[in-house]
Coordinates of C-alpha atoms in Angstrom, one line a residue:
Chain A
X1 CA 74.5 135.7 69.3
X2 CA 75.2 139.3 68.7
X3 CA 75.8 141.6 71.9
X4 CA 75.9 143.3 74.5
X5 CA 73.1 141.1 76.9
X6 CA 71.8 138.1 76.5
X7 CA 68.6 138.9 78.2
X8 CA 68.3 142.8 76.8
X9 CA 69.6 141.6 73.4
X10 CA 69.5 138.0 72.3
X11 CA 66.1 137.8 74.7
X12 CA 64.7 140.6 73.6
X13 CA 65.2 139.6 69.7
X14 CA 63.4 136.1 70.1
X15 CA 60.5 138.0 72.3
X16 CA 60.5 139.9 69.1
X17 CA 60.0 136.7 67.3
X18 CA 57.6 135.2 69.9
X19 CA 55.3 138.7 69.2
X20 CA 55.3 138.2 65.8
X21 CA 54.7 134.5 65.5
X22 CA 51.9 135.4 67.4
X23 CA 50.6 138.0 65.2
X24 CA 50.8 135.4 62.7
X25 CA 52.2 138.0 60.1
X26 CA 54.5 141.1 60.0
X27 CA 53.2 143.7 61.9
X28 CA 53.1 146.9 60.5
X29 CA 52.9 148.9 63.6
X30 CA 54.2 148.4 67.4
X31 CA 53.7 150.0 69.8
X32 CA 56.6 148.1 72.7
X33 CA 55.9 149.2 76.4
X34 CA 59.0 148.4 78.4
X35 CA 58.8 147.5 82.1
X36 CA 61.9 147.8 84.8
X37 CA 65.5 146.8 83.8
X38 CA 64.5 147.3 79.7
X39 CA 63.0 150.8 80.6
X40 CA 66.3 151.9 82.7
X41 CA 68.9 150.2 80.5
X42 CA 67.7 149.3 77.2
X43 CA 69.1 151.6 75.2
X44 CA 72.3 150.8 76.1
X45 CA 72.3 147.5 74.9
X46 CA 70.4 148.2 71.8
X47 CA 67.4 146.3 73.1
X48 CA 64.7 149.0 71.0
X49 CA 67.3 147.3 67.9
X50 CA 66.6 144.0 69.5
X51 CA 63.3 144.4 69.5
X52 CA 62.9 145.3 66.0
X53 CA 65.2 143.0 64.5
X54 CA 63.0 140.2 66.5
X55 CA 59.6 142.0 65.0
X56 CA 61.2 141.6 61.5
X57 CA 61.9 137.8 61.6
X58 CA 65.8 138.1 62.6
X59 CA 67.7 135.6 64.6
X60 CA 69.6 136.1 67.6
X61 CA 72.9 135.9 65.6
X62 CA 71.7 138.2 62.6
X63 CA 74.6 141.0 62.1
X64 CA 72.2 143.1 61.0
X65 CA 70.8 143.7 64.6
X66 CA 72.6 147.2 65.1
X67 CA 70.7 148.5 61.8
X68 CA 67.6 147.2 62.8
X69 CA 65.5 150.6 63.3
X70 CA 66.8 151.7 59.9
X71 CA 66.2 148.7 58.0
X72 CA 62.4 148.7 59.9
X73 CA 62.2 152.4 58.9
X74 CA 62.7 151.2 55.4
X75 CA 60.4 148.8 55.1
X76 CA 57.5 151.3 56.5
X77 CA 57.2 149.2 60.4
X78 CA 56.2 151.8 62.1
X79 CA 57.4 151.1 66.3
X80 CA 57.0 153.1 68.8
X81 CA 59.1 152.6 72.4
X82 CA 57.3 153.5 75.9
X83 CA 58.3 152.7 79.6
X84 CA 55.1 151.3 81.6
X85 CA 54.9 150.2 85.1
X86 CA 53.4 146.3 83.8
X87 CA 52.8 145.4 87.7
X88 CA 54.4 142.7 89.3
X89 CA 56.6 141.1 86.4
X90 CA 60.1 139.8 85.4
X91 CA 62.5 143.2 85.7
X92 CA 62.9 142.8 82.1
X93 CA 59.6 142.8 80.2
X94 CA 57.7 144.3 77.4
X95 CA 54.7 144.4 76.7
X96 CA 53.9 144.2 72.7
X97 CA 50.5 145.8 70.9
X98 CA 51.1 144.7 66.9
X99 CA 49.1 145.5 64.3
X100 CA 49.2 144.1 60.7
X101 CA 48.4 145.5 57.5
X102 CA 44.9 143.4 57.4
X103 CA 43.8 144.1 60.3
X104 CA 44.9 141.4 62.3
X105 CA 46.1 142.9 66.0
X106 CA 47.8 140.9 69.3
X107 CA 48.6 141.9 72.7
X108 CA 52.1 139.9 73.9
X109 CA 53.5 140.5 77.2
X110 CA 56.9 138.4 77.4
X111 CA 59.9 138.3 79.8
X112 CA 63.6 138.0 79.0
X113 CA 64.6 135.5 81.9
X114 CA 68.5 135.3 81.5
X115 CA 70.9 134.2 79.4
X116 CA 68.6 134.8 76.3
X117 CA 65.8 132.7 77.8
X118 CA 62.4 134.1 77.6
X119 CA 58.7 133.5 78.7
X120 CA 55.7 134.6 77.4
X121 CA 53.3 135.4 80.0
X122 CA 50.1 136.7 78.4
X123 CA 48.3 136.9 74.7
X124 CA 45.3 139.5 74.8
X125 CA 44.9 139.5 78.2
X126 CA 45.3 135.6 78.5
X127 CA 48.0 134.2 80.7
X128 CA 50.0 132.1 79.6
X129 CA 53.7 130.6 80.0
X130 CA 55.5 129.4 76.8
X131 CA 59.0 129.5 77.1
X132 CA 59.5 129.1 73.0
X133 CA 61.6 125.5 73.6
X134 CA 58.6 123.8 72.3
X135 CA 56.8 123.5 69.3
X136 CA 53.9 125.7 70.8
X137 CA 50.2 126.1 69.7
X138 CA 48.2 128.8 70.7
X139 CA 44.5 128.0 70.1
X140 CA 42.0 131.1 70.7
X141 CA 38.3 129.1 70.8
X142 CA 35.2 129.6 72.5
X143 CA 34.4 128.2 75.5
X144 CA 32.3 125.0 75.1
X145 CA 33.0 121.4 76.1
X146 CA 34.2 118.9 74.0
X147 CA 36.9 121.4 72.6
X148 CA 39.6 120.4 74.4
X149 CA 38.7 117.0 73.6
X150 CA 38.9 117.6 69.8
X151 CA 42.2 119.5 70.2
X152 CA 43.9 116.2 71.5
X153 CA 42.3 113.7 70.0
X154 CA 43.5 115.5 66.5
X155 CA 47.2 115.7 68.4
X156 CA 47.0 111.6 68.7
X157 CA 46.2 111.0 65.5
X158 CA 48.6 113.0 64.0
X159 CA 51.4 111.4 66.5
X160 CA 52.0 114.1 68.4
X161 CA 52.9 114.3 71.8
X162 CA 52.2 116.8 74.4
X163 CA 55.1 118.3 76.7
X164 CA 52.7 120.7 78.4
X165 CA 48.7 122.0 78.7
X166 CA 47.2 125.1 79.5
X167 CA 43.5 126.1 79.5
X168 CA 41.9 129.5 80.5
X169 CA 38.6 131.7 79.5
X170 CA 38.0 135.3 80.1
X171 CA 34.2 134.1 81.9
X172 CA 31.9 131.0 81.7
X173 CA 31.4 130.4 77.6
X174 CA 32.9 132.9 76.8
X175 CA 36.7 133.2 74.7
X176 CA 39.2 130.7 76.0
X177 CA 43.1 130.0 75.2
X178 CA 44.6 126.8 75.5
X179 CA 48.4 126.4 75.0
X180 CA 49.7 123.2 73.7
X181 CA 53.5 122.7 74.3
X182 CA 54.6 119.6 72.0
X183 CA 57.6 117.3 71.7
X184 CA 57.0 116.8 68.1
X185 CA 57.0 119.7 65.4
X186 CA 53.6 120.8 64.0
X187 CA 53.5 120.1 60.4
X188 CA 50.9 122.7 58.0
X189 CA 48.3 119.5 57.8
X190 CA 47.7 119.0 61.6
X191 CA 47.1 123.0 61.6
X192 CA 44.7 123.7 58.8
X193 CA 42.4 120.5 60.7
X194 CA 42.8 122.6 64.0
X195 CA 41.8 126.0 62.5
X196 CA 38.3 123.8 60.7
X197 CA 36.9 123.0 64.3
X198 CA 34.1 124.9 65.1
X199 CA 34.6 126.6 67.7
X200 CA 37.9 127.5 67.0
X201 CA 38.2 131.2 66.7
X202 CA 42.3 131.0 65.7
X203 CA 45.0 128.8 65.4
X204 CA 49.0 129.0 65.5
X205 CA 51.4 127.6 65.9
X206 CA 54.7 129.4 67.4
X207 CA 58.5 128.2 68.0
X208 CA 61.7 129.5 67.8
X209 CA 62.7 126.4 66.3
Chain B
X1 CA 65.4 120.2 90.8
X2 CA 68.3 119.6 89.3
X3 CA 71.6 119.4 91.2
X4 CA 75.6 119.1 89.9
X5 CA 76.0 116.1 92.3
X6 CA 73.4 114.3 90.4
X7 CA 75.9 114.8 87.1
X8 CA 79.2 113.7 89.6
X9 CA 77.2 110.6 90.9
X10 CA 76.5 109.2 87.6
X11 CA 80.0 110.4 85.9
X12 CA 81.8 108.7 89.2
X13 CA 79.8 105.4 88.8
X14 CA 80.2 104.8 85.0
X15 CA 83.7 106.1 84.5
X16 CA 82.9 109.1 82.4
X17 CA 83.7 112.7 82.6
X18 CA 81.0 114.9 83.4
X19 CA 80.8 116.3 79.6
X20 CA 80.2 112.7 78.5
X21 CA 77.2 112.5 80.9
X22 CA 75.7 115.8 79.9
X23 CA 75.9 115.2 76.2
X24 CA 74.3 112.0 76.8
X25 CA 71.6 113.7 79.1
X26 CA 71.1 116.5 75.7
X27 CA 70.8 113.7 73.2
X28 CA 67.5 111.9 75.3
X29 CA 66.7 115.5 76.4
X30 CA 66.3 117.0 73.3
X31 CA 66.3 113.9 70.9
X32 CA 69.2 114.9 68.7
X33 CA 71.8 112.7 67.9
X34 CA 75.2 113.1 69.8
X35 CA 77.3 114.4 66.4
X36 CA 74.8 116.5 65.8
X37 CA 75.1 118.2 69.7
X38 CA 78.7 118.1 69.1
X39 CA 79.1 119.8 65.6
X40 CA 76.5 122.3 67.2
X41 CA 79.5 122.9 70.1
X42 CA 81.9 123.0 67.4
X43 CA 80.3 125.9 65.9
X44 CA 80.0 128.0 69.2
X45 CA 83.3 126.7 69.8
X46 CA 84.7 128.6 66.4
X47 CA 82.6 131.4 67.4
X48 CA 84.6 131.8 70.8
X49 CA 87.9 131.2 68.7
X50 CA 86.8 134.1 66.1
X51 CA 85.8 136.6 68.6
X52 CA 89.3 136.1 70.9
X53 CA 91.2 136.7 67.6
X54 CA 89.2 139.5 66.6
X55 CA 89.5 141.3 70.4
X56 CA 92.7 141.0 70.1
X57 CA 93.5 143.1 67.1
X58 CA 92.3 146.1 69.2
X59 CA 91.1 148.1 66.4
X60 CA 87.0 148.0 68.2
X61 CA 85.3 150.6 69.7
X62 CA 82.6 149.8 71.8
X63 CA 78.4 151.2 71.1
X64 CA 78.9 154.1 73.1
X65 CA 82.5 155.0 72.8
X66 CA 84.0 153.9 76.3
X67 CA 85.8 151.3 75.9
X68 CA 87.7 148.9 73.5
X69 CA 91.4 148.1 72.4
X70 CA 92.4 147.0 76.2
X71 CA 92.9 143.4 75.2
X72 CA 95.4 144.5 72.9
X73 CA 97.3 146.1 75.4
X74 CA 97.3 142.9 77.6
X75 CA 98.4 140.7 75.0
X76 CA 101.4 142.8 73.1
X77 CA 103.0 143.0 76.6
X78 CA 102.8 139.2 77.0
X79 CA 104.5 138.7 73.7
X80 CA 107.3 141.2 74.3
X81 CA 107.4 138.3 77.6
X82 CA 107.3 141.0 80.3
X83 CA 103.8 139.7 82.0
X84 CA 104.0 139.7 85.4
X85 CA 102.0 136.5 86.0
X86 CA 103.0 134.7 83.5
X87 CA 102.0 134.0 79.4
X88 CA 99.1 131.8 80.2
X89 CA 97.5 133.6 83.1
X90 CA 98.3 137.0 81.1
X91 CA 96.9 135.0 77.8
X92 CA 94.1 134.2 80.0
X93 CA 93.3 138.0 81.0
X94 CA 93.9 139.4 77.4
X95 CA 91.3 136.5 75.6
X96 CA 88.7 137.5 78.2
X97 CA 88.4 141.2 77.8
X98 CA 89.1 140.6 73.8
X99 CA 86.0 138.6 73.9
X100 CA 84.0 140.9 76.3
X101 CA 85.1 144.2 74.0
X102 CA 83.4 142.2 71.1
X103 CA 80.4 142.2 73.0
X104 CA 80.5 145.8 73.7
X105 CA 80.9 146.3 70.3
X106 CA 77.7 144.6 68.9
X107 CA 79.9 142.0 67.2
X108 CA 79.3 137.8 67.2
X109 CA 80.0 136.1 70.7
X110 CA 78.9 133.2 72.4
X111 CA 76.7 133.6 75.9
X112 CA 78.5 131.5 78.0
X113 CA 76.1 131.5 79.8
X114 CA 75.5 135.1 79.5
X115 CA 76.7 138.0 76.5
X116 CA 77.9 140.1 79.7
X117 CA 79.8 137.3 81.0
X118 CA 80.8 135.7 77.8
X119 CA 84.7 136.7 78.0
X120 CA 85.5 134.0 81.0
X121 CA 84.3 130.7 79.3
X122 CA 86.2 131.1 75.8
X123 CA 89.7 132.8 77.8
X124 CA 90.1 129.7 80.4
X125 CA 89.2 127.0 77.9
X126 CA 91.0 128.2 75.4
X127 CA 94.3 129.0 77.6
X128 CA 93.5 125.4 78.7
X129 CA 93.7 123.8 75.7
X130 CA 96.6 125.9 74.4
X131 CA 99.2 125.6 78.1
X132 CA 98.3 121.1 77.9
X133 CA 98.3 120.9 74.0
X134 CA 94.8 119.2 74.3
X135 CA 92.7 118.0 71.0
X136 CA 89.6 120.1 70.4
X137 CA 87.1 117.4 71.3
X138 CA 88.8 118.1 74.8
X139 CA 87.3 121.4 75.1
X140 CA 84.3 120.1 73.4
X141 CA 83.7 118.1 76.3
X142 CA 84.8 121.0 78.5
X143 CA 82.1 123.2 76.9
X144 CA 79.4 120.2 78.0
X145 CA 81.1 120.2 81.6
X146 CA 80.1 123.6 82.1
X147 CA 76.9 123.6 79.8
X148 CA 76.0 120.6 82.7
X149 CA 76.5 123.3 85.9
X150 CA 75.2 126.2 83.5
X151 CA 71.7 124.0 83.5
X152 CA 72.1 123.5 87.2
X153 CA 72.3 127.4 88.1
X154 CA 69.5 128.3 85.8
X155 CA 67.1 125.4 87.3
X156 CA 68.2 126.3 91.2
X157 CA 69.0 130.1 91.1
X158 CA 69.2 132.4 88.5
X159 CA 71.6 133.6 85.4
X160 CA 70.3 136.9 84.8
X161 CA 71.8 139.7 86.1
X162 CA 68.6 141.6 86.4
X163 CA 67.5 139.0 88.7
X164 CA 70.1 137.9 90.8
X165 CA 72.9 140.5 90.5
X166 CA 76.4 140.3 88.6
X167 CA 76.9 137.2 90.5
X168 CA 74.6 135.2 88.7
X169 CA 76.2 135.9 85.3
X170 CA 80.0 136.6 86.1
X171 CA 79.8 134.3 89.3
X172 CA 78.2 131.4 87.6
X173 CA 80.5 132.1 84.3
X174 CA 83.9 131.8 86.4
X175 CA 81.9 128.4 88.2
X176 CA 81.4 127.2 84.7
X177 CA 84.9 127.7 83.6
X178 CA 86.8 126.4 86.7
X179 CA 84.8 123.4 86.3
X180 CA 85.9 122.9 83.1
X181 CA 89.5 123.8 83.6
X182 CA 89.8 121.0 86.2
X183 CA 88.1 118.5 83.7
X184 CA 90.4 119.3 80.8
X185 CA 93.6 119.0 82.9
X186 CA 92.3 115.5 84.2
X187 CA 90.9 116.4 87.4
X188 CA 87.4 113.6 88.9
X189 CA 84.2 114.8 88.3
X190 CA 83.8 115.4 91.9
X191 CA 86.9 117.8 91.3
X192 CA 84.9 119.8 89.1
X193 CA 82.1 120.3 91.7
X194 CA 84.8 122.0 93.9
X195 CA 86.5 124.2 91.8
X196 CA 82.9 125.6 90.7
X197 CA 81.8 125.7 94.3
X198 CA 85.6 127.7 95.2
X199 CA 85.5 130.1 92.3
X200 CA 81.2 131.0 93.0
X201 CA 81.8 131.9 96.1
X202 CA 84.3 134.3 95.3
X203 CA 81.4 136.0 93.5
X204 CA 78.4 135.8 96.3
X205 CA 77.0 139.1 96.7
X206 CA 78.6 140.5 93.4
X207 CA 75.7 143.1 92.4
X208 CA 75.1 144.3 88.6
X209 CA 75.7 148.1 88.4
X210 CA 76.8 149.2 85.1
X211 CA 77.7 152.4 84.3
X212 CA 75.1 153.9 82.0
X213 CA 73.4 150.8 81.7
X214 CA 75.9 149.3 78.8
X215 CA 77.6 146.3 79.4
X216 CA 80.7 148.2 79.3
X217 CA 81.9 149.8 82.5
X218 CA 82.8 147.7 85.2
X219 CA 81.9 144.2 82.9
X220 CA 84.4 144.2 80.5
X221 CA 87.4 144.1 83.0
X222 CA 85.0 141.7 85.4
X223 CA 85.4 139.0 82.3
X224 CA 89.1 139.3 83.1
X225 CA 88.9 138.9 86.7
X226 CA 86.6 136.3 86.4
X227 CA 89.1 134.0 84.6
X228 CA 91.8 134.8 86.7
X229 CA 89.3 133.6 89.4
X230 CA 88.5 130.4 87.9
X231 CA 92.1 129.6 87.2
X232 CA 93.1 130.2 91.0
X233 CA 90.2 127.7 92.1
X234 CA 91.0 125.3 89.3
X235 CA 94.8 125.0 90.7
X236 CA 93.8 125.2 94.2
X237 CA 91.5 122.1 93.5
X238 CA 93.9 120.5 91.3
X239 CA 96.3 120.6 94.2
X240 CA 93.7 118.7 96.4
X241 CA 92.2 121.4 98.2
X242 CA 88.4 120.9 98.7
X243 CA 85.0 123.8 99.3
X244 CA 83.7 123.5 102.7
X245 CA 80.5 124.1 101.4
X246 CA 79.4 121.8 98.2
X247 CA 78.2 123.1 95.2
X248 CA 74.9 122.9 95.1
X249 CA 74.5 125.1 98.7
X250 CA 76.8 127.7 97.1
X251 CA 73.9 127.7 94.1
X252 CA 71.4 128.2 96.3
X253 CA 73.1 130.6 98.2
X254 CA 73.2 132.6 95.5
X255 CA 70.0 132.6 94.4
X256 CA 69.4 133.2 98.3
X257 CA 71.6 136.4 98.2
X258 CA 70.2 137.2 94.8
X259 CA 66.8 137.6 96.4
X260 CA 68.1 140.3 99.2
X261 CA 70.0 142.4 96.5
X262 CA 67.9 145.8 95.8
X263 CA 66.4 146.5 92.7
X264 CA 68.6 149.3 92.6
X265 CA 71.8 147.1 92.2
X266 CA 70.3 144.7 89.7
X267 CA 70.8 146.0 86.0
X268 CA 69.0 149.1 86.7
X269 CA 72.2 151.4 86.6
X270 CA 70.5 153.2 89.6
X271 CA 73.0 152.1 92.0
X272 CA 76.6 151.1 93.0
X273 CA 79.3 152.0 90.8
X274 CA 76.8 153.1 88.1
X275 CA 75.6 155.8 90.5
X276 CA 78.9 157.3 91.4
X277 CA 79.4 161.0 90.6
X278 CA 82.0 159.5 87.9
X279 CA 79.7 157.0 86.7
X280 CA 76.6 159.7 86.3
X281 CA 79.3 161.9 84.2
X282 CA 80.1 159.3 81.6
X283 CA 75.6 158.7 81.7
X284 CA 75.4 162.2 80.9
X285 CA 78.6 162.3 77.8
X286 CA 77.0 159.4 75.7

């Protein structure tokens, strides 16, 4: 990795990631509210660089890290840096808004956990926990039953096999998430079968693979 | 949870070195062939090797200015043969803060198992391999040793300094290298579990209070100490002397005292030495 800190650096890139694999496409503005330890001390490891080498698509051990705000100035990604009390959360956390050229928008709250480990806690409002060691799917769908069902069932098929499971709605039939953590990678077919069910609103799948 | 005693059970019971029982743990773990786990070590391996020589050139300057060219200064007065301690233990010292002043200066490094702490690994392995004359798969296998205790401290306590104070990333670093120390120069697994144990207590309490925030002012020097600290407990266990307290309770410990640290002391640079009218100077220069 490049330096200083793992978790206000090398963290703070693959959250970068995380936000943007979640966006599903290169944001074109970001706006990143920092919590604790990232408010007090971020600049001084060129976590705001982290962050936007992360938001570009750069690895951890990309040497282009300490030119990240120019290069993002460049290429017309507009981010903007704000501390934020985000409650009761990891010392280092940031929360993400994103916004894409067509329209597209996420919400990611993530937390850099130590030695360049992260976890995402919460997409739009949704908590979550994906730690990015997984192939991870993140399936926005509304809430009805069977859905669930379908989600697996195409998983089997396809022969692949789930780490971890999380389900949660906003209210009764409403929007619901469900996380998928998988052992197995997953491939462009299994997705574009995920994203024709019905009631699924949106599809991705995110790792830092 | 995971424990070390778990690795020093199974490493004691099948003849193997506690690298050769975390490797094998990796390949099921993460379904990737052993060559392919060790070529991955190889690379971070180079990376330490690369970062140590290019510390100690001394031509860096650090991201705010502070610091940078001290390993130099370490290492040209071991080759004119006036250290104090001795060429490996000054070796030792200058490796650590060449790595660490690479960090500070936004160049490559290995997190071992943190950027901050990432000096103390590479300097006792390295000064390892060099004072016995060991092959690189030794150190390799050094590298798993403390990847295995690295896992440990993550799972049990903590390795983020923002969580559980510089002891959890310099502490568990010098744990991780003593560890591996006493591996490489043919100590039991069991060894291993004391020297971590000896050299992480040394570190209980430590708390994270940089100066300005950067991981500059007091870390760099702390990587050197840290190895020196590691070393100590490597010989003392190497010499037969055992921890009173077993490994995993000194984890837990810390991840005990990590709790009862103020925010203040934990990577905020609102406290401690980062606080001091000296240390609010340098804040206000950069």
């Amino acid at each position: 990795m490049v330096g200083p800190s793992s978790s206000h650096t090398a963290g703070a890139v693959r959250l970068g990631i995380m936000a943007r694999k979640i966006l599903g496409v290169e944001p074109d503005k970001a706006e990143i509210r920092l919590h604790g330890s990232f408010a007090e001390t971020g600049k001084g490891h060129g976590t705001n660089l982290a962050f936007a080498a992360g938001l570009m698509g750069m690895g951890t051990d990309d040497e282009r890290i300490p030119q990240a705000l120019a290069l993002a100035k460049e290429k017309g990604l507009d981010i903007q840096f704000t501390s934020a009390d985000l409650g009761d959360v990891h010392p280092n956390t940031a929360e993400f808004h994103l916004r894409a050229q067509d329209g597209r928008s996420a919400v990611v709250l993530g937390s850099s956990i130590g030695g360049g480990q992260i976890k995402i806690v919460a997409i739009n409002g949704f908590p979550v926990e994906i730690s990015g060691d997984y192939p991870t799917l993140v399936i926005l769908h509304r809430d009805l039953p069977g859905v669930v069902a379908q989600v697996t069932s195409l998983l089997a098929t396809a022969q692949v096999n789930i780490a971890q499971m999380r389900v949660s709605r906003e209210k009764r039939g409403a929007q619901a998430l469900t996380i998928v953590e998988t052992d197995q990678p997953l491939d462009s077919s299994v997705m574009l079968l995920l994203r024709k069910l019905p009631a699924v609103v949106q599809a991705i799948a995110v790792d830092l693979g | 949870m995971r424990a070390y005693m778990d690795f020093v059970r199974q490493a004691e019971a099948e003849g193997l070195k506690i690298g050769e029982v975390v490797l094998r743990e990796q390949e099921l773990e993460l379904e990737t062939a052993q060559e392919m786990l060790l070529k991955r070590m190889r690379e971070n391996l180079q990376v330490m090797r690369e970062s140590v020589q290019k510390g100690l050139k001394g031509n860096l300057r650090s991201f705010s200015g502070l610091s940078g060219g001290e390993a130099a200064k370490v290492e040209a007065r071991r080759l004119r043969g006036e250290s104090l301690t001795g060429e490996r233990f000054s070796g030792a010292i200058a490796k650590a803060l060449a790595v660490a002043e690479v960090n500070a200066s936004m160049g490559k490094i290995v997190a071992a198992p943190t950027a901050g702490s990432c000096g103390v690994l590479p300097a006792v392995i390295l000064t390892v391999e060099e004072a016995l004359g060991l092959p690189e798969e030794a150190s390799l296998l050094g590298l798993f040793s403390a990847a295995g205790l690295g896992m440990v401290i993550a799972d049990r306590a903590t390795v983020s300094g923002a969580e559980g104070g510089c002891q959890a990333e310099i502490g568990s670093a010098a744990g991780m290298a003593a560890a591996a120390a006493v591996e490489m120069a043919g100590g039991s697994p069991e060894a291993t579990a004391q020297a971590a144990a000896i050299a992480m207590k040394s570190f209980l309490g430590l708390v994270c209070d940089p100066v300005a925030g950067l991981v500059e002012v007091p870390c760099i020097k702390r990587n050197a100490t840290a190895a020196a600290i590691a070393l100590a407990a490597a010989e003392m266990v190497l010499a037969g002397i055992k921890s009173a307290i077993p490994v995993d309770e000194v984890i837990d410990t810390m991840a005990d005292v990590g709790r009862q640290i103020p925010c203040s002391l934990r990577e905020t640079a609102q406290g401690g030495l980062a606080a001091t009218p000296t240390g609010r100077r340098i804040q206000l220069t950069i």
